CSV table of C-alpha atoms and ligand atoms in Angstrom, one decimal:
chain,number,residue,atom,x,y,z
M,628,MET,CA,85.1,133.8,113.6
M,629,LYS,CA,85.3,137.1,112.5
M,630,ASN,CA,87.5,138.2,110.1
M,631,ILE,CA,90.8,139.6,111.0
M,632,GLN,CA,93.1,141.5,108.8
M,633,ILE,CA,96.6,141.7,109.4
M,634,SER,CA,98.4,144.5,108.2
M,635,PRO,CA,102.4,144.4,108.1
M,636,SER,CA,104.3,147.6,109.2
M,637,ILE,CA,107.5,147.8,107.0
M,638,LEU,CA,109.7,150.3,110.0
M,639,SER,CA,110.1,146.9,111.0
M,640,ALA,CA,111.4,145.7,106.8
M,641,ASP,CA,114.9,145.8,105.2
M,642,PHE,CA,114.9,149.6,104.2
M,643,SER,CA,117.3,149.3,101.3
M,644,GLN,CA,115.0,146.7,99.8
M,645,LEU,CA,111.4,148.0,100.4
M,646,GLY,CA,109.8,146.5,97.0
M,647,LYS,CA,111.2,142.6,97.7
M,648,GLU,CA,109.7,143.3,101.4
M,649,ILE,CA,106.5,144.2,100.6
M,650,LYS,CA,106.4,141.7,97.6
M,651,ARG,CA,107.8,138.9,100.5
M,652,LEU,CA,104.6,140.4,102.7
M,653,GLU,CA,101.9,140.3,100.1
M,654,GLU,CA,103.2,136.0,99.3
M,655,GLY,CA,102.9,136.4,103.0
M,656,GLY,CA,99.3,136.7,103.2
M,657,ALA,CA,99.2,140.1,104.4
M,658,ASP,CA,95.8,142.3,103.6
M,659,LEU,CA,97.3,145.6,103.8
M,660,ILE,CA,100.7,147.2,103.6
M,661,HIS,CA,101.0,149.5,106.8
M,662,VAL,CA,103.3,152.6,105.9
M,663,ASP,CA,104.3,154.3,109.3
M,664,VAL,CA,105.3,158.5,107.8
M,665,MET,CA,107.4,159.7,110.7
M,666,ASP,CA,108.5,163.7,110.5
M,667,GLY,CA,110.4,164.2,113.8
M,668,HIS,CA,108.7,166.8,114.4
M,669,PHE,CA,105.0,164.8,115.9
M,670,VAL,CA,107.2,162.0,116.8
M,671,PRO,CA,110.3,161.7,117.4
M,672,ASN,CA,111.7,160.1,114.3
M,673,ILE,CA,112.1,160.1,110.7
M,674,THR,CA,110.9,157.6,108.2
M,675,ILE,CA,109.9,157.9,104.5
M,676,GLY,CA,107.3,160.4,102.4
M,677,PRO,CA,105.4,160.5,99.2
M,678,PRO,CA,107.9,159.9,96.3
M,679,VAL,CA,108.9,156.3,98.7
M,680,ILE,CA,105.2,155.4,98.7
M,681,LYS,CA,104.8,156.1,94.8
M,682,THR,CA,107.7,153.9,93.8
M,683,LEU,CA,106.1,151.0,96.2
M,684,ARG,CA,103.0,150.9,94.6
M,685,ASN,CA,104.5,149.2,91.2
M,686,TYR,CA,104.9,146.5,93.9
M,687,THR,CA,101.9,145.1,95.4
M,688,LYS,CA,97.9,145.7,94.9
M,689,LEU,CA,97.2,145.4,98.3
M,690,PRO,CA,95.9,148.3,99.8
M,691,PHE,CA,98.1,150.7,101.6
M,692,ASP,CA,97.4,151.5,105.0
M,693,VAL,CA,99.3,155.0,106.0
M,694,HIS,CA,100.0,156.1,109.2
M,695,LEU,CA,100.4,159.8,109.4
M,696,MET,CA,102.2,160.6,112.3
M,697,ILE,CA,103.1,164.2,110.9
M,698,SER,CA,101.9,168.1,111.6
M,699,PRO,CA,100.9,170.1,110.6
M,700,VAL,CA,99.6,166.9,107.8
M,701,HIS,CA,96.6,168.6,106.5
M,702,LYS,CA,99.0,170.2,103.4
M,703,TYR,CA,100.3,167.2,102.9
M,704,ILE,CA,97.2,164.7,102.5
M,705,LYS,CA,96.9,165.0,98.9
M,706,ASN,CA,100.6,164.3,98.1
M,707,PHE,CA,100.1,161.6,100.0
M,708,ALA,CA,96.6,160.4,98.4
M,709,GLU,CA,98.2,160.9,95.2
M,710,ALA,CA,101.2,158.7,96.1
M,711,GLY,CA,98.7,155.9,96.0
M,712,SER,CA,97.5,155.9,99.7
M,713,ASP,CA,94.2,153.3,100.1
M,714,ILE,CA,93.7,154.5,103.6
M,715,ILE,CA,94.9,158.2,105.4
M,716,THR,CA,95.4,157.9,108.9
M,717,ILE,CA,95.9,160.9,110.7
M,718,HIS,CA,96.1,161.8,114.5
M,719,PRO,CA,93.5,164.6,116.1
M,720,GLU,CA,96.5,166.5,117.4
M,721,ALA,CA,97.9,167.0,114.3
M,722,THR,CA,95.4,168.7,112.2
M,723,ASP,CA,93.8,172.6,113.3
M,724,ASN,CA,90.3,171.6,111.9
M,725,LEU,CA,89.8,167.7,112.0
M,726,ILE,CA,86.5,167.7,110.1
M,727,GLU,CA,88.4,169.5,107.4
M,728,SER,CA,91.1,167.2,107.1
M,729,ILE,CA,88.3,164.2,107.2
M,730,GLN,CA,86.5,165.6,104.5
M,731,LEU,CA,89.6,166.5,102.3
M,732,ILE,CA,90.5,162.8,102.5
M,733,LYS,CA,87.0,161.5,101.4
M,734,LYS,CA,87.3,164.2,98.7
M,735,LEU,CA,90.4,162.4,97.8
M,736,LYS,CA,88.3,158.9,97.6
M,737,LYS,CA,90.3,157.3,100.3
M,738,LYS,CA,89.8,155.8,103.3
M,739,VAL,CA,89.6,157.9,106.7
M,740,GLY,CA,90.8,156.7,109.5
M,741,ILE,CA,91.7,158.5,113.1
M,742,SER,CA,94.5,157.5,115.4
M,743,LEU,CA,94.3,157.5,119.3
M,744,ASN,CA,97.2,158.2,121.4
M,745,PRO,CA,97.4,156.0,124.4
M,746,ASN,CA,96.5,159.1,125.8
M,747,THR,CA,94.0,160.5,123.9
M,748,GLU,CA,90.7,159.6,124.8
M,749,ILE,CA,87.7,158.5,122.6
M,750,VAL,CA,85.5,161.4,123.6
M,751,VAL,CA,87.4,163.3,121.0
M,752,ILE,CA,86.1,161.5,118.1
M,753,GLU,CA,82.8,160.1,119.4
M,754,LYS,CA,80.6,162.5,118.0
M,755,ILE,CA,82.2,161.9,114.5
M,756,LEU,CA,82.3,158.0,114.5
M,757,LYS,CA,80.1,157.7,111.6
M,758,GLU,CA,81.7,159.7,109.3
M,759,ILE,CA,85.2,157.4,109.7
M,760,ASP,CA,85.8,154.2,108.0
M,761,LEU,CA,88.9,153.1,110.8
M,762,VAL,CA,89.7,153.6,114.3
M,763,LEU,CA,93.8,153.2,115.1
M,764,ILE,CA,94.3,152.7,118.7
M,765,MET,CA,98.1,153.2,119.4
M,766,SER,CA,99.4,150.2,121.9
M,767,VAL,CA,102.4,152.5,122.4
M,768,PHE,CA,103.6,156.3,122.0
M,769,PRO,CA,103.9,156.3,118.4
M,770,GLY,CA,107.6,156.7,117.0
M,771,PHE,CA,109.3,153.8,117.2
M,772,GLY,CA,109.3,150.0,116.0
M,773,GLY,CA,109.1,147.3,118.9
M,774,GLN,CA,108.0,149.0,121.9
M,775,LYS,CA,105.8,147.3,124.5
M,776,PHE,CA,102.6,146.7,124.2
M,777,ILE,CA,100.8,149.0,126.9
M,778,PRO,CA,97.7,146.7,128.4
M,779,GLU,CA,95.6,149.5,129.6
M,780,VAL,CA,94.6,149.5,125.8
M,781,ILE,CA,92.9,146.5,126.2
M,782,GLU,CA,89.8,148.6,128.0
M,783,LYS,CA,89.8,151.4,125.5
M,784,ILE,CA,89.7,149.2,122.6
M,785,LYS,CA,86.6,147.1,124.5
M,786,LYS,CA,85.0,150.2,125.1
M,787,LEU,CA,85.2,151.6,121.1
M,788,HIS,CA,83.6,147.8,120.3
M,789,GLN,CA,81.1,148.9,122.6
M,790,ILE,CA,80.1,152.2,121.0
M,791,LYS,CA,80.5,150.7,117.8
M,792,LYS,CA,77.6,148.0,118.2
M,793,ASN,CA,75.5,150.1,120.3
M,794,ASN,CA,75.2,152.7,117.3
M,795,ASN,CA,75.1,149.6,114.1
M,796,LEU,CA,78.6,151.6,112.9
M,797,ARG,CA,81.0,149.9,110.1
M,798,PHE,CA,84.5,151.6,111.1
M,799,ASP,CA,87.7,149.3,111.9
M,800,ILE,CA,89.2,148.7,115.0
M,801,GLU,CA,92.9,148.8,114.0
M,802,VAL,CA,95.9,148.6,116.7
M,803,ASP,CA,99.3,149.0,116.5
M,804,GLY,CA,102.3,148.8,118.7
M,805,GLY,CA,104.0,145.8,120.7
M,806,ILE,CA,101.5,143.1,119.3
M,807,ASN,CA,103.3,139.6,119.7
M,808,PHE,CA,102.0,136.5,119.5
M,809,SER,CA,101.2,136.4,123.8
M,810,ASN,CA,98.7,139.3,123.3
M,811,SER,CA,97.5,139.5,119.8
M,812,LYS,CA,94.3,137.3,121.0
M,813,GLU,CA,93.3,139.5,124.0
M,814,VAL,CA,93.3,142.6,121.6
M,815,ILE,CA,91.1,140.2,118.9
M,816,LEU,CA,88.7,139.4,122.0
M,817,ALA,CA,88.7,143.0,122.8
M,818,GLY,CA,87.2,144.0,119.5
M,819,ALA,CA,90.1,144.8,117.0
M,820,ASN,CA,89.1,143.5,113.5
M,821,ILE,CA,93.1,144.7,112.0
M,822,LEU,CA,96.2,144.2,113.7
M,823,VAL,CA,99.6,145.6,112.7
M,824,SER,CA,102.9,144.5,113.2
M,825,GLY,CA,106.4,145.4,112.7
M,826,THR,CA,108.5,143.2,114.9
M,827,THR,CA,106.5,140.2,115.4
M,828,ILE,CA,106.1,139.7,111.4
M,829,PHE,CA,109.4,140.6,110.5
M,830,LYS,CA,111.4,138.6,113.3
M,831,GLU,CA,109.9,135.9,115.1
M,832,ASN,CA,110.3,132.2,114.0
M,833,LYS,CA,113.8,133.7,111.8
M,834,GLY,CA,111.7,136.1,109.8
M,835,ASP,CA,108.8,133.3,108.8
M,836,ILE,CA,106.8,135.8,107.4
M,837,LYS,CA,103.9,133.6,106.5
M,838,LYS,CA,104.1,131.9,109.9
M,839,ASN,CA,103.9,134.9,111.6
M,840,ILE,CA,101.0,136.7,110.0
M,841,GLU,CA,99.1,132.9,110.2
M,842,THR,CA,99.8,132.7,114.1
M,843,LEU,CA,98.7,136.6,114.7
M,844,ARG,CA,95.5,135.7,112.0
M,845,SER,CA,94.5,132.7,114.0
M,846,MET,CA,94.8,134.1,117.9
E,361,DX5,C1,104.7,153.1,116.0
E,361,DX5,C2,104.5,152.7,114.5
E,361,DX5,C3,104.2,151.1,114.5
E,361,DX5,C4,104.7,150.2,114.8
E,361,DX5,C5,104.5,149.2,114.5
E,361,DX5,O1,105.0,154.1,115.8
E,361,DX5,O2,103.3,153.0,114.4
E,361,DX5,O3,103.4,150.9,113.3
E,361,DX5,O4,106.0,150.5,114.5
E,361,DX5,O5,105.8,147.8,114.9
E,361,DX5,P1,105.6,146.8,116.3
E,361,DX5,O6,104.9,145.7,115.9
E,361,DX5,O7,107.4,146.6,116.5
E,361,DX5,O8,105.2,147.9,117.4
E,362,ZN,ZN1,101.9,152.6,112.5
């Protein structure tokens, strides 16, 4: 059985208690902490920026899986690296020069993630897959937690997994948006090895984070 990692999104946490919420996630067995950064421009919602991430760094040693939904992203990459991000994930549409942005993330010694919206095709990154550490497949249109999983994305995960196998590549396949106990198995079987989840982890089983993480991981 392959190793499945769970990256809870703090978008569904109590924002007045973020430090405590992150500790709860760590105690509940999270592998990563998914931080959704939104600018009200690339997506129609606004969340948090580098100063908050820097403060949260004191609450856990778990890697920060930082999902940047901001544009133009390039000039902020350094700030997010210095704030304590471990994985920096960007959308190809949010930068004028994807290669330069990837190189900058590498230069800052952070893992590179590229996120594909439901309507962004794999071909956009196919030639550069060996340069990146993680592909974040969006299974909702980014902007809000609690949306419904788009089932067509399963085929995309399968296709990406096939490309990964055929070319002997090592990037992680992470899936984000609408993951729940009914679709997690299919997502894992399609080839994902990291699942992001906000609503399911914080709200199911009366907020029993440990149980919800275990259930997602075990399919
Ligand atoms: C969507 C974000 C997510 C998402 C996850 O823009 O990137 O990380 O909110 O939350 P759920 O699991 O509630 O869909
Ligand atoms: Zn996200």
